[in-house]
Amino acid sequence: MTVISPSAQIGTPTYSLVVPLFNEEAVLPLLLHRLDQLLNKLDGPAEVILVDDGSTDTTGIVAAGRAKDDPRYRYLALSRNFGHQIAITAGMERASGAAVVVMDADLQDPPEVVLDLAAKWREGYEIVYAKRLSREGESRFKRWTAGLFYRLIRALTAIDIPADVGDFRLVDRKALDAFLAMPERNRFVRGMFSWMGFRQIAVPFHRLSRTAGQTKYGWSKMLRLAFDGIVGFSDVPLRFALWAGTGVSLGALAYGLYIALRALHDPTLVTGWASIIVLVSFLAGMNLLMTGIVGLYVGRIHTEVKQRPLYVVGRAVGFPEGEKAAKSRIAA
């Protein structure tokens, strides 16, 4: 295969690789080395967009230095940590390639798999996602909860999100334009791509354990992502609130009739506080639960109507338009 020199890649690229970064100084040198090897193997010119999602270590220094020295690399620094899904979106918005690849920086998504994704894209598929055959370095509990999440979201939503598939994927320009036209703030990227349709296919791969550093995606972030996926693509929680409220009301009415009938036939019946307290507590708990579910949706509406920028860029290096890339993204 023809090796493409860095100087030949200054023009419009065929591929854009979007890599979100957050405190990845331990793995970044090896990542850049593997990306260099990948760029030389691709069948067309490519660019790499390194999106710094508010790193507090030397990640930004190393990434910005590479963007200054190599015309194939771009560096985009967000003004603070906006989250993984937002960082992905920021990189894809500035990608100029005909095909855009999203991959994590920890090398659990092997860069060499991009060659297989590109081959399927050349066959005419508009979205090619990487499907995990194994998950090295992850506990049995984490694998079990991940499987439970995919089963749950497929049961609660009308979209078919493939199991064991993350954000590691290749997206054709046509599908990317459709994705960028979706302005919601609480983003669940893999669900958004599944919702769009288009011709999609999986490329299986073995997910490796983290090469260096520690994961930045703890349980709180994973739970938030799960809630974003369920609430963003399903109204089942609202319907559950409706039917649960109806069921509790009917149960309370039936219990009240039972007490009234028993009081007519049993004059020795002593009215006690226990049943009242249990009923009131139960009804109050259900009321709070239903209010909380409705509040999730109302909170999302509040976030959307404020129309704040999805993110703010603090610095941009290596982009053809220069510092013009350093601007806030305002959704239409």
Short mmCIF file of C-alpha atoms in Angstrom, two decimals:
data_model
loop_
_atom_site.label_atom_id
_atom_site.label_comp_id
_atom_site.label_asym_id
_atom_site.label_seq_id
_atom_site.Cartn_x
_atom_site.Cartn_y
_atom_site.Cartn_z
CA MET A 1 0.00 0.00 0.00
CA THR A 2 1.25 3.48 -0.81
CA VAL A 3 2.72 5.40 2.12
CA ILE A 4 1.41 8.95 2.30
CA SER A 5 3.85 11.55 3.56
CA PRO A 6 2.72 14.28 5.96
CA SER A 7 3.28 16.96 3.33
CA ALA A 8 0.81 15.26 1.02
CA GLN A 9 -1.96 15.47 3.60
CA ILE A 10 -2.40 19.22 3.88
CA GLY A 11 -5.30 19.23 1.38
CA THR A 12 -8.83 18.01 1.94
CA PRO A 13 -8.58 14.70 3.82
CA THR A 14 -10.47 11.52 3.05
CA TYR A 15 -10.51 10.49 6.69
CA SER A 16 -10.88 12.49 9.90
CA LEU A 17 -10.00 10.77 13.18
CA VAL A 18 -11.62 12.34 16.25
CA VAL A 19 -9.93 11.44 19.54
CA PRO A 20 -11.26 12.96 22.80
CA LEU A 21 -8.61 13.45 25.52
CA PHE A 22 -8.91 13.97 29.25
CA ASN A 23 -5.76 13.69 31.37
CA GLU A 24 -4.13 11.13 29.07
CA GLU A 25 -0.48 12.13 29.52
CA ALA A 26 0.52 8.55 30.42
CA VAL A 27 -0.79 6.99 27.21
CA LEU A 28 -0.57 9.92 24.78
CA PRO A 29 2.99 9.30 23.40
CA LEU A 30 2.14 5.69 22.53
CA LEU A 31 -1.21 6.78 21.09
CA LEU A 32 0.45 9.30 18.79
CA HIS A 33 2.96 6.67 17.64
CA ARG A 34 0.17 4.21 16.80
CA LEU A 35 -1.77 6.95 15.01
CA ASP A 36 1.30 7.81 12.92
CA GLN A 37 1.49 4.19 11.81
CA LEU A 38 -2.22 4.14 11.02
CA LEU A 39 -2.08 7.33 8.94
CA ASN A 40 0.64 5.78 6.77
CA LYS A 41 -1.51 2.71 6.11
CA LEU A 42 -4.82 4.38 5.22
CA ASP A 43 -5.80 4.45 1.55
CA GLY A 44 -6.23 8.22 1.50
CA PRO A 45 -5.07 11.42 3.21
CA ALA A 46 -6.21 11.83 6.80
CA GLU A 47 -6.32 14.28 9.67
CA VAL A 48 -6.38 13.64 13.41
CA ILE A 49 -8.41 15.97 15.63
CA LEU A 50 -7.28 15.76 19.25
CA VAL A 51 -10.04 17.21 21.44
CA ASP A 52 -8.77 18.20 24.89
CA ASP A 53 -11.78 18.04 27.21
CA GLY A 54 -10.37 20.23 29.97
CA SER A 55 -7.25 18.23 30.88
CA THR A 56 -5.30 19.40 33.93
CA ASP A 57 -2.04 17.52 33.24
CA THR A 58 0.43 17.83 30.33
CA THR A 59 -1.98 16.34 27.79
CA GLY A 60 -2.66 19.74 26.19
CA ILE A 61 1.04 20.61 25.89
CA VAL A 62 1.90 17.34 24.12
CA ALA A 63 -1.17 17.40 21.84
CA ALA A 64 -0.75 21.06 20.88
CA GLY A 65 2.95 20.45 20.16
CA ARG A 66 2.11 17.64 17.78
CA ALA A 67 -0.45 19.83 15.98
CA LYS A 68 2.21 22.52 15.49
CA ASP A 69 4.82 20.07 14.15
CA ASP A 70 2.69 17.78 11.98
CA PRO A 71 0.15 19.20 9.47
CA ARG A 72 -1.93 16.04 9.76
CA TYR A 73 -2.84 16.82 13.38
CA ARG A 74 -5.24 19.40 14.81
CA TYR A 75 -5.66 20.34 18.47
CA LEU A 76 -8.93 21.61 19.91
CA ALA A 77 -9.00 22.57 23.59
CA LEU A 78 -12.36 23.07 25.27
CA SER A 79 -12.49 25.76 27.95
CA ARG A 80 -13.40 23.18 30.63
CA ASN A 81 -14.50 19.58 30.95
CA PHE A 82 -17.81 19.33 29.10
CA GLY A 83 -17.95 15.52 29.01
CA HIS A 84 -17.03 12.74 26.63
CA GLN A 85 -20.11 12.95 24.41
CA ILE A 86 -19.73 16.72 23.97
CA ALA A 87 -16.02 16.35 23.16
CA ILE A 88 -16.89 13.83 20.46
CA THR A 89 -19.39 16.24 18.97
CA ALA A 90 -16.90 19.13 19.03
CA GLY A 91 -14.38 17.09 17.06
CA MET A 92 -16.91 15.85 14.52
CA GLU A 93 -18.14 19.39 13.90
CA ARG A 94 -14.66 20.42 12.81
CA ALA A 95 -13.87 17.28 10.82
CA SER A 96 -13.48 17.88 7.09
CA GLY A 97 -13.03 14.30 5.89
CA ALA A 98 -15.43 12.29 3.75
CA ALA A 99 -15.41 9.68 6.52
CA VAL A 100 -15.07 10.49 10.23
CA VAL A 101 -13.78 7.98 12.77
CA VAL A 102 -14.42 8.36 16.51
CA MET A 103 -12.13 6.46 18.87
CA ASP A 104 -11.01 6.67 22.49
CA ALA A 105 -7.47 7.66 23.49
CA ASP A 106 -6.74 4.83 25.93
CA LEU A 107 -5.90 2.34 23.11
CA GLN A 108 -8.65 0.00 24.24
CA ASP A 109 -9.98 0.86 20.79
CA PRO A 110 -7.01 -0.38 18.69
CA PRO A 111 -6.24 2.18 15.95
CA GLU A 112 -5.50 -0.66 13.53
CA VAL A 113 -9.20 -1.60 13.52
CA VAL A 114 -9.84 1.66 11.63
CA LEU A 115 -8.47 -0.08 8.52
CA ASP A 116 -11.28 -2.64 8.76
CA LEU A 117 -13.84 0.11 9.32
CA ALA A 118 -12.57 1.95 6.24
CA ALA A 119 -12.78 -1.21 4.13
CA LYS A 120 -16.48 -1.61 4.98
CA TRP A 121 -17.06 2.07 4.23
CA ARG A 122 -15.52 1.56 0.81
CA GLU A 123 -18.13 -1.15 0.24
CA GLY A 124 -20.87 1.46 0.57
CA TYR A 125 -21.86 1.38 4.25
CA GLU A 126 -22.57 4.79 5.77
CA ILE A 127 -22.03 3.85 9.43
CA VAL A 128 -19.54 1.17 10.43
CA TYR A 129 -19.37 0.46 14.16
CA ALA A 130 -16.85 -1.66 16.05
CA LYS A 131 -18.44 -4.49 18.05
CA ARG A 132 -16.58 -5.84 21.07
CA LEU A 133 -16.01 -9.59 21.09
CA SER A 134 -14.19 -9.45 24.43
CA ARG A 135 -13.48 -6.85 27.11
CA GLU A 136 -10.05 -7.43 28.66
CA GLY A 137 -9.22 -5.84 31.99
CA GLU A 138 -12.85 -5.34 33.01
CA SER A 139 -14.45 -6.99 36.01
CA ARG A 140 -17.24 -9.52 35.70
CA PHE A 141 -19.58 -7.06 37.43
CA LYS A 142 -18.84 -4.33 34.90
CA ARG A 143 -19.43 -6.71 32.00
CA TRP A 144 -22.70 -7.83 33.60
CA THR A 145 -23.92 -4.26 34.15
CA ALA A 146 -22.96 -3.32 30.58
CA GLY A 147 -24.98 -6.23 29.23
CA LEU A 148 -27.91 -5.29 31.48
CA PHE A 149 -27.79 -1.70 30.21
CA TYR A 150 -27.97 -2.75 26.55
CA ARG A 151 -30.85 -5.14 27.24
CA LEU A 152 -32.69 -2.48 29.22
CA ILE A 153 -32.32 0.30 26.67
CA ARG A 154 -33.37 -1.99 23.82
CA ALA A 155 -36.47 -2.98 25.79
CA LEU A 156 -37.42 0.58 26.73
CA THR A 157 -36.70 2.40 23.47
CA ALA A 158 -37.90 2.06 19.90
CA ILE A 159 -34.39 2.13 18.47
CA ASP A 160 -32.16 -0.90 17.97
CA ILE A 161 -28.86 -0.14 19.69
CA PRO A 162 -26.45 -3.04 19.07
CA ALA A 163 -25.07 -4.72 22.20
CA ASP A 164 -21.38 -4.40 23.07
CA VAL A 165 -20.98 -1.35 20.83
CA GLY A 166 -19.54 1.93 22.09
CA ASP A 167 -18.66 5.13 20.28
CA PHE A 168 -15.81 3.58 18.24
CA ARG A 169 -17.15 3.87 14.69
CA LEU A 170 -16.72 5.33 11.21
CA VAL A 171 -19.38 7.69 9.89
CA ASP A 172 -19.88 8.78 6.30
CA ARG A 173 -20.19 12.51 5.59
CA LYS A 174 -23.89 12.14 4.73
CA ALA A 175 -24.63 10.48 8.07
CA LEU A 176 -22.42 13.00 9.88
CA ASP A 177 -24.36 15.93 8.45
CA ALA A 178 -27.58 14.34 9.72
CA PHE A 179 -26.00 13.87 13.15
CA LEU A 180 -24.82 17.48 13.35
CA ALA A 181 -28.35 18.67 12.57
CA MET A 182 -29.51 17.19 15.90
CA PRO A 183 -29.00 20.00 18.45
CA GLU A 184 -29.92 18.36 21.78
CA ARG A 185 -27.64 19.09 24.74
CA ASN A 186 -27.96 15.81 26.67
CA ARG A 187 -26.31 13.63 24.07
CA PHE A 188 -26.17 9.86 23.76
CA VAL A 189 -24.10 9.60 20.60
CA ARG A 190 -24.42 5.88 19.89
CA GLY A 191 -28.18 6.11 20.29
CA MET A 192 -28.36 9.10 17.94
CA PHE A 193 -26.52 7.20 15.22
CA SER A 194 -28.78 4.16 15.66
CA TRP A 195 -31.87 6.37 15.47
CA MET A 196 -30.79 7.90 12.14
CA GLY A 197 -30.79 4.65 10.23
CA PHE A 198 -28.66 4.54 7.05
CA ARG A 199 -26.75 1.42 6.01
CA GLN A 200 -24.92 0.15 9.08
CA ILE A 201 -22.67 -2.83 9.69
CA ALA A 202 -20.51 -4.14 12.52
CA VAL A 203 -16.80 -4.91 12.50
CA PRO A 204 -15.88 -7.28 15.37
CA PHE A 205 -12.76 -6.66 17.44
CA HIS A 206 -11.24 -7.63 20.77
CA ARG A 207 -11.21 -4.73 23.18
CA LEU A 208 -7.90 -4.58 25.01
CA SER A 209 -7.15 -3.55 28.56
CA ARG A 210 -6.02 0.02 29.17
CA THR A 211 -2.38 0.49 28.12
CA ALA A 212 -1.51 3.18 30.68
CA GLY A 213 -3.18 5.58 33.05
CA GLN A 214 -6.56 5.17 34.71
CA THR A 215 -10.07 5.28 33.35
CA LYS A 216 -11.80 8.66 33.58
CA TYR A 217 -15.25 7.13 33.15
CA GLY A 218 -16.35 6.21 36.66
CA TRP A 219 -19.65 4.80 37.83
CA SER A 220 -21.30 8.20 38.18
CA LYS A 221 -20.52 9.10 34.55
CA MET A 222 -21.67 5.69 33.33
CA LEU A 223 -24.95 6.02 35.23
CA ARG A 224 -25.47 9.48 33.79
CA LEU A 225 -24.84 8.16 30.29
CA ALA A 226 -27.35 5.37 30.91
CA PHE A 227 -29.99 7.87 32.09
CA ASP A 228 -29.30 10.07 29.05
CA GLY A 229 -29.83 7.10 26.78
CA ILE A 230 -33.08 5.98 28.39
CA VAL A 231 -34.65 9.40 28.99
CA GLY A 232 -33.47 10.78 25.64
CA PHE A 233 -34.99 7.98 23.55
CA SER A 234 -37.93 6.65 25.55
CA ASP A 235 -41.12 7.91 27.17
CA VAL A 236 -41.58 4.61 29.06
CA PRO A 237 -40.67 6.23 32.43
CA LEU A 238 -43.47 8.78 31.94
CA ARG A 239 -45.93 6.05 31.03
CA PHE A 240 -44.76 4.07 34.05
CA ALA A 241 -45.50 7.09 36.24
CA LEU A 242 -49.02 7.28 34.78
CA TRP A 243 -49.86 3.61 35.25
CA ALA A 244 -48.19 3.36 38.67
CA GLY A 245 -50.11 6.39 39.88
CA THR A 246 -53.34 4.89 38.59
CA GLY A 247 -52.59 1.56 40.23
CA VAL A 248 -51.82 3.13 43.61
CA SER A 249 -54.98 5.22 43.48
CA LEU A 250 -57.14 2.18 42.69
CA GLY A 251 -55.43 0.21 45.46
CA ALA A 252 -56.07 2.98 47.97
CA LEU A 253 -59.73 3.17 46.90
CA ALA A 254 -60.17 -0.59 47.25
CA TYR A 255 -58.56 -0.55 50.68
CA GLY A 256 -60.85 2.29 51.78
CA LEU A 257 -63.94 0.35 50.68
CA TYR A 258 -62.68 -2.74 52.52
CA ILE A 259 -62.29 -0.77 55.77
CA ALA A 260 -65.73 0.82 55.39
CA LEU A 261 -67.46 -2.55 54.82
CA ARG A 262 -65.60 -4.17 57.70
CA ALA A 263 -66.57 -1.31 60.03
CA LEU A 264 -70.28 -1.93 59.22
CA HIS A 265 -70.09 -5.59 60.26
CA ASP A 266 -67.53 -5.42 63.05
CA PRO A 267 -68.41 -2.82 65.69
CA THR A 268 -65.38 -3.84 67.78
CA LEU A 269 -62.98 -2.72 65.05
CA VAL A 270 -60.52 -0.27 66.55
CA THR A 271 -59.15 2.37 64.26
CA GLY A 272 -55.34 2.25 64.37
CA TRP A 273 -52.64 4.59 63.24
CA ALA A 274 -50.41 1.89 61.71
CA SER A 275 -52.42 1.37 58.53
CA ILE A 276 -52.82 5.13 58.05
CA ILE A 277 -49.10 5.78 58.42
CA VAL A 278 -48.23 2.95 56.05
CA LEU A 279 -50.67 4.18 53.43
CA VAL A 280 -49.64 7.82 53.71
CA SER A 281 -45.94 6.94 53.56
CA PHE A 282 -46.46 4.69 50.57
CA LEU A 283 -48.51 7.28 48.68
CA ALA A 284 -46.03 10.03 49.52
CA GLY A 285 -43.14 7.89 48.28
CA MET A 286 -44.94 7.13 45.02
CA ASN A 287 -45.75 10.81 44.60
CA LEU A 288 -42.09 11.76 45.02
CA LEU A 289 -41.04 9.03 42.59
CA MET A 290 -43.46 10.21 39.92
CA THR A 291 -42.50 13.84 40.49
CA GLY A 292 -38.86 12.90 40.08
CA ILE A 293 -39.51 11.10 36.78
CA VAL A 294 -41.45 14.04 35.41
CA GLY A 295 -38.73 16.34 36.70
CA LEU A 296 -36.11 14.56 34.59
CA TYR A 297 -38.01 15.43 31.44
CA VAL A 298 -38.83 18.96 32.59
CA GLY A 299 -35.17 19.53 33.41
CA ARG A 300 -34.20 18.49 29.90
CA ILE A 301 -36.74 20.91 28.44
CA HIS A 302 -35.28 23.67 30.62
CA THR A 303 -31.77 22.87 29.37
CA GLU A 304 -32.88 22.94 25.74
CA VAL A 305 -34.84 26.21 25.87
CA LYS A 306 -31.92 28.15 27.35
CA GLN A 307 -30.10 27.68 24.03
CA ARG A 308 -26.65 27.95 25.56
CA PRO A 309 -23.67 26.87 23.46
CA LEU A 310 -23.06 23.14 23.56
CA TYR A 311 -19.44 23.84 24.46
CA VAL A 312 -16.84 26.61 24.44
CA VAL A 313 -13.46 26.32 22.73
CA GLY A 314 -10.47 27.86 24.47
CA ARG A 315 -7.75 27.17 21.90
CA ALA A 316 -7.35 25.69 18.43
CA VAL A 317 -4.07 24.69 16.76
CA GLY A 318 -3.47 23.31 13.29
CA PHE A 319 -6.85 24.05 11.72
CA PRO A 320 -6.81 25.58 8.23
CA GLU A 321 -8.97 28.48 9.42
CA GLY A 322 -6.64 29.11 12.36
CA GLU A 323 -8.07 30.76 15.43
CA LYS A 324 -11.48 31.10 13.78
CA ALA A 325 -12.04 27.54 14.97
CA ALA A 326 -11.85 28.77 18.56
CA LYS A 327 -15.45 29.76 18.97
CA SER A 328 -18.52 28.56 20.81
CA ARG A 329 -20.92 26.19 19.14
CA ILE A 330 -24.45 27.58 19.12
CA ALA A 331 -27.11 25.05 18.11
CA ALA A 332 -29.80 26.19 15.74
#
